[in-house]
Amino acid sequence: MKQKKYYTPNTEKWKYTKINQFDSYSFDFKPTNSKVKIHCENNEIILQNGILNNIGLNLVDKQIIISNINDSNNHAQNIQNKLSINEDVKFNNKNINFYTGLFLYIPKNINENISIKNIIDQGHEKRFLNLKNYIYIDENSKSNITYNEETTCSSCIYNSYQLYVGNNSELEFTNINNRIDGSKAINNYDINIQANSKMTYHAMDISGKLIKNNYNINLNKAGANCYFNGLNIASQKNYTDNYIEIRHNTNHTFSDINYNIIAQDKSQSIFFAKTIINEKSSSCEAYQNNKNIILSEKALIQSNPQLEIYNDDVKCAHGSTTGQIDEEAVHYMRTRGINEILAKQLILHSFLADIINKISLKNLKTKLNNKIENYLKNVN
Amino acid sequence: MLEINNLSAGIENKKIINNVNLKIKKGEFHVIMGKNGTGKSTLGNILTGKENYIIDNGTITFKGNDITTLSPEERACKGMFMSFQYPVSIPGVNSMHFLRTAVNSIRKHQNKDEIAPADFIKEFKDKLNLLGLDDDFSKRGVNDGFSGGEKKRFEIIQMLMLNPDLVILDETDSGLDIDALKIVADGINSFRTKDKSFILITHYHRIVQYLSPDYVHVMLNGTIVKSGQEQLAIDLETKGYDWLIK
C-alpha cells in the first residue's frame, strides 16, 4: 500500500476533501533566503516564505523570543518541556525534512500586540512549501497577534501552527489570508488553552484555489475559553474546507464558534465543526453557529455542525442556516430609494461585519471592512 | 399628484385589482377601507413597484409622469413612500446606516450633496424622540427585535426623514396601543402640508378620527365600490360592508 505523505488518522477531517489529489505532490520546496530587508513597523515581524526577514523596534530588547523555527530547536524544546506541551505527532512528519517558519515566545507578565506578515513570493504548484509557526504565550500575559499571509505567486503551502495560551493569559489571534487565486494550502492548527485563559481566534479566508483548514483545539484546564470566529468568501472556482474540532478536556470550559460563509460563482465551501465534551467534563458550555449565503445556482456550501456530549451537566447549542439573500429585505430597501445592487451589498456587508466586528483592534477592523467593501463592489 | 387609470393587476393567473380609478391631488388625504383580502395592500405594493405583480391593464401617473414600469427605488426617489403593514426585519443592517444610505440615495437623485453625518444624526435623534423611541434604536438592526408598535413608529420616522410627496400608510394603526396610536397619528399630522398627499389603508375609524381625511373609499373584490368623506368610515364601523355588496 502506498504510504500517505502526511498525517490522516481521522478520516472525518478529510470527509469532504479528497486527500489523494495531493499524492503526486512533493514536500521538498526550499525557498531561497533573501538578503533584502523589508520595511517593518514597530510592532511587526516580517517573514519571507517563512524565513525571518525583519523585526520591529518595539519587539527587540524584550524578553520576547523571536526566531526562525529552524534556529530555535533548543528554544522550542526547552519551552515545550517547561510548559509541558506534547507536540502532536502529526507535526512530526518524517517525510518533511525541510521547513521554515516562526518561533515566537511571549514570557510571563507581558502585554504586547504583534503583527506578523509572511510574504510568500516563491512557490511551486506541486511542491509544498512547508511552514511551521509556533507561538507560545506564557502565564499572566496578554497578546493580540495578527498573522497576515500574503501569497503573490502560484504556490502550495503545508502549514503547521502551534498556538499555546498559558494559565491566566489571553490571546486574540487574527489569521488573514490574502492569496492569489491559483494558490493552495493545507493548514493544520494545534491549539492548547490552559487554566483561566482565553483564546479568541479570527479566521479570515478571503480567497484561494484550494484551502484545507484543520483546527484541533484543546481546552485543557478549568476556566479555559475559546471564541472561534470565522469568515469565508468563496468565489470563482475556489474551494475551502474547514474542519474545526474543539475538545473540552475538563470541567468549567467554554467554547463558542461563529462562522459565516458567502459562496458565489462555482465556488465550494465547507463548514464542519465538532465539539466534544468528555464524560468527566462537567459545567461546560459549547455553542456553534454557522450562517451561509449562496449567491449563485452553481455555488455549494456544506454545513455539518456536530456536538458530541458525554456529560449531562452542560449547556450546549448548535445551529446552521443557509439561504440566498432575502428578496423581501432587498425590496424593502429599494422602496426607500436604495438601488438593488447597493441593497444587496448592505445586506452582505452586515453579514460579514457580524464576524469582523468581533475583532477588538479598531484599525484592523476598519482595514478588513474596507477590503470587504471592495470585494462587494464585484457582487451584483 | 397621483392618478390611477383603469388599473387591473394580480399575481400569475390571479386577478386581485380590478379596474381601479383614483385621483389624488396635492395636499389631499385619502383613506381606503375594505374587508380582509380585497386588494388594498396589493394596491399599495403595486404603487410602490413590487416586482412580482403583473399589471394587465391601466396606468399609474405620479406628478405627471407615467411610473407604471419604474423600479421601486426610482419611485422612491421621485417622492413615493410606503409604510408597510409588516415591515421586514433586516438583522445586522444598522438602522441609522440604512436610513442614511436611503436619504443619500434620494439626495443623489435630486442632485444634492450627501447629508453631513452630524446633521443626519441630529435629525434622526430628533425624530426618534418625536416618536417616543430612545436613541439606542439607531444602533439596532433594521426592525430587528422591534415590537409591532416600534416597527410602525420606525416606519413613520423613515417617512419624516425621507420627506416624500406621496405617503401610502398600509395599516399603520395595526398593532398599536391607544397611546402609541396617538403618537403615530401626531407624527403623520406633523408631516402634513398643502404639498403632501396621503393614502391610508385601514380597517378602523379609530386612526381616521385623528387624521381628518378628505376622502374615504371602500374597496371590495379589487374594485373601489364607494367613495365619500369621513362619515363613510363612521358608517362602516356601525354597519359593516355587507350593505355595499350588490
PDB file of N, CA and C in Angstrom, chain A residues 326 328-329 331-340 342 346-347 350, chain B residues 50-51 72-73 76 81-82 84 88 92-93 97 102 105 143 155 158:
ATOM      1  N   ASP A 326     -32.259  37.652   1.236  1.00  0.00           N
ATOM      2  CA  ASP A 326     -33.693  37.815   1.459  1.00  0.00           C
ATOM      3  C   ASP A 326     -34.247  38.880   0.497  1.00  0.00           C
ATOM      4  N   GLU A 328     -37.240  39.955   0.142  1.00  0.00           N
ATOM      5  CA  GLU A 328     -38.162  40.894   0.800  1.00  0.00           C
ATOM      6  C   GLU A 328     -37.380  42.058   1.409  1.00  0.00           C
ATOM      7  N   ALA A 329     -36.217  41.708   1.996  1.00  0.00           N
ATOM      8  CA  ALA A 329     -35.380  42.757   2.594  1.00  0.00           C
ATOM      9  C   ALA A 329     -34.851  43.689   1.507  1.00  0.00           C
ATOM     10  N   HIS A 331     -36.323  44.314  -1.378  1.00  0.00           N
ATOM     11  CA  HIS A 331     -37.441  45.145  -1.845  1.00  0.00           C
ATOM     12  C   HIS A 331     -37.712  46.292  -0.863  1.00  0.00           C
ATOM     13  N   TYR A 332     -37.686  45.946   0.422  1.00  0.00           N
ATOM     14  CA  TYR A 332     -37.931  46.964   1.462  1.00  0.00           C
ATOM     15  C   TYR A 332     -36.936  48.128   1.308  1.00  0.00           C
ATOM     16  N   MET A 333     -35.667  47.784   1.105  1.00  0.00           N
ATOM     17  CA  MET A 333     -34.646  48.827   0.956  1.00  0.00           C
ATOM     18  C   MET A 333     -34.866  49.629  -0.326  1.00  0.00           C
ATOM     19  N   ARG A 334     -35.273  48.921  -1.371  1.00  0.00           N
ATOM     20  CA  ARG A 334     -35.497  49.617  -2.647  1.00  0.00           C
ATOM     21  C   ARG A 334     -36.635  50.625  -2.527  1.00  0.00           C
ATOM     22  N   THR A 335     -37.651  50.310  -1.720  1.00  0.00           N
ATOM     23  CA  THR A 335     -38.754  51.268  -1.560  1.00  0.00           C
ATOM     24  C   THR A 335     -38.315  52.500  -0.778  1.00  0.00           C
ATOM     25  N   ARG A 336     -37.077  52.423  -0.241  1.00  0.00           N
ATOM     26  CA  ARG A 336     -36.522  53.606   0.455  1.00  0.00           C
ATOM     27  C   ARG A 336     -35.532  54.353  -0.438  1.00  0.00           C
ATOM     28  N   GLY A 337     -35.463  53.971  -1.705  1.00  0.00           N
ATOM     29  CA  GLY A 337     -34.614  54.697  -2.653  1.00  0.00           C
ATOM     30  C   GLY A 337     -33.257  54.074  -2.870  1.00  0.00           C
ATOM     31  N   ILE A 338     -32.959  52.974  -2.161  1.00  0.00           N
ATOM     32  CA  ILE A 338     -31.641  52.337  -2.290  1.00  0.00           C
ATOM     33  C   ILE A 338     -31.698  51.369  -3.474  1.00  0.00           C
ATOM     34  N   ASN A 339     -30.752  51.490  -4.428  1.00  0.00           N
ATOM     35  CA  ASN A 339     -30.853  50.627  -5.602  1.00  0.00           C
ATOM     36  C   ASN A 339     -30.545  49.172  -5.245  1.00  0.00           C
ATOM     37  N   GLU A 340     -30.934  48.274  -6.137  1.00  0.00           N
ATOM     38  CA  GLU A 340     -30.885  46.840  -5.845  1.00  0.00           C
ATOM     39  C   GLU A 340     -29.472  46.364  -5.498  1.00  0.00           C
ATOM     40  N   LEU A 342     -26.889  48.111  -4.353  1.00  0.00           N
ATOM     41  CA  LEU A 342     -26.457  48.666  -3.060  1.00  0.00           C
ATOM     42  C   LEU A 342     -27.183  47.965  -1.903  1.00  0.00           C
ATOM     43  N   LEU A 346     -25.353  46.067   1.101  1.00  0.00           N
ATOM     44  CA  LEU A 346     -25.572  46.394   2.523  1.00  0.00           C
ATOM     45  C   LEU A 346     -25.862  45.135   3.331  1.00  0.00           C
ATOM     46  N   ILE A 347     -26.679  44.257   2.762  1.00  0.00           N
ATOM     47  CA  ILE A 347     -27.041  43.018   3.466  1.00  0.00           C
ATOM     48  C   ILE A 347     -25.811  42.121   3.614  1.00  0.00           C
ATOM     49  N   SER A 350     -23.251  43.570   6.107  1.00  0.00           N
ATOM     50  CA  SER A 350     -23.648  43.389   7.513  1.00  0.00           C
ATOM     51  C   SER A 350     -23.463  41.934   7.934  1.00  0.00           C
TER      52      SER A 350
ATOM     53  N   LYS B  50     -43.642  46.795  -6.476  1.00  0.00           N
ATOM     54  CA  LYS B  50     -43.228  45.430  -6.148  1.00  0.00           C
ATOM     55  C   LYS B  50     -43.269  44.569  -7.413  1.00  0.00           C
ATOM     56  N   GLU B  51     -42.174  43.786  -7.596  1.00  0.00           N
ATOM     57  CA  GLU B  51     -41.954  43.206  -8.915  1.00  0.00           C
ATOM     58  C   GLU B  51     -42.760  41.963  -9.254  1.00  0.00           C
ATOM     59  N   PRO B  72     -38.879  50.094  -7.885  1.00  0.00           N
ATOM     60  CA  PRO B  72     -39.249  50.654  -6.580  1.00  0.00           C
ATOM     61  C   PRO B  72     -38.363  51.828  -6.168  1.00  0.00           C
ATOM     62  N   GLU B  73     -37.031  51.715  -6.434  1.00  0.00           N
ATOM     63  CA  GLU B  73     -36.139  52.789  -5.994  1.00  0.00           C
ATOM     64  C   GLU B  73     -36.338  54.067  -6.803  1.00  0.00           C
ATOM     65  N   ALA B  76     -39.323  55.678  -5.318  1.00  0.00           N
ATOM     66  CA  ALA B  76     -38.978  56.282  -4.025  1.00  0.00           C
ATOM     67  C   ALA B  76     -38.223  57.588  -4.241  1.00  0.00           C
ATOM     68  N   PHE B  81     -43.535  56.964  -0.939  1.00  0.00           N
ATOM     69  CA  PHE B  81     -43.114  56.214   0.254  1.00  0.00           C
ATOM     70  C   PHE B  81     -44.265  55.355   0.744  1.00  0.00           C
ATOM     71  N   MET B  82     -43.939  54.128   1.152  1.00  0.00           N
ATOM     72  CA  MET B  82     -44.974  53.286   1.745  1.00  0.00           C
ATOM     73  C   MET B  82     -44.540  52.839   3.132  1.00  0.00           C
ATOM     74  N   PHE B  84     -45.057  50.062   5.608  1.00  0.00           N
ATOM     75  CA  PHE B  84     -45.538  48.690   5.423  1.00  0.00           C
ATOM     76  C   PHE B  84     -46.397  48.189   6.581  1.00  0.00           C
ATOM     77  N   VAL B  88     -40.275  44.448   7.184  1.00  0.00           N
ATOM     78  CA  VAL B  88     -39.364  43.298   7.235  1.00  0.00           C
ATOM     79  C   VAL B  88     -38.180  43.607   8.162  1.00  0.00           C
ATOM     80  N   GLY B  92     -28.617  42.827  11.449  1.00  0.00           N
ATOM     81  CA  GLY B  92     -27.230  43.156  11.099  1.00  0.00           C
ATOM     82  C   GLY B  92     -27.086  44.469  10.360  1.00  0.00           C
ATOM     83  N   VAL B  93     -28.102  44.868   9.593  1.00  0.00           N
ATOM     84  CA  VAL B  93     -28.004  46.151   8.886  1.00  0.00           C
ATOM     85  C   VAL B  93     -28.436  47.247   9.860  1.00  0.00           C
ATOM     86  N   HIS B  97     -27.404  53.505   9.680  1.00  0.00           N
ATOM     87  CA  HIS B  97     -26.639  53.422   8.424  1.00  0.00           C
ATOM     88  C   HIS B  97     -27.586  53.207   7.234  1.00  0.00           C
ATOM     89  N   ALA B 102     -30.347  55.546   2.558  1.00  0.00           N
ATOM     90  CA  ALA B 102     -31.600  55.860   1.855  1.00  0.00           C
ATOM     91  C   ALA B 102     -31.711  57.364   1.607  1.00  0.00           C
ATOM     92  N   SER B 105     -29.264  58.303  -1.058  1.00  0.00           N
ATOM     93  CA  SER B 105     -29.668  57.817  -2.393  1.00  0.00           C
ATOM     94  C   SER B 105     -30.680  58.784  -3.010  1.00  0.00           C
ATOM     95  N   ASN B 143     -35.478  47.067  12.110  1.00  0.00           N
ATOM     96  CA  ASN B 143     -36.671  46.347  12.614  1.00  0.00           C
ATOM     97  C   ASN B 143     -36.318  45.054  13.360  1.00  0.00           C
ATOM     98  N   GLU B 155     -41.328  53.155  10.915  1.00  0.00           N
ATOM     99  CA  GLU B 155     -41.784  53.471   9.556  1.00  0.00           C
ATOM    100  C   GLU B 155     -42.076  54.975   9.437  1.00  0.00           C
ATOM    101  N   GLN B 158     -38.938  56.950   9.256  1.00  0.00           N
ATOM    102  CA  GLN B 158     -38.376  56.898   7.894  1.00  0.00           C
ATOM    103  C   GLN B 158     -39.107  57.878   6.989  1.00  0.00           C
TER     104      GLN B 158
END
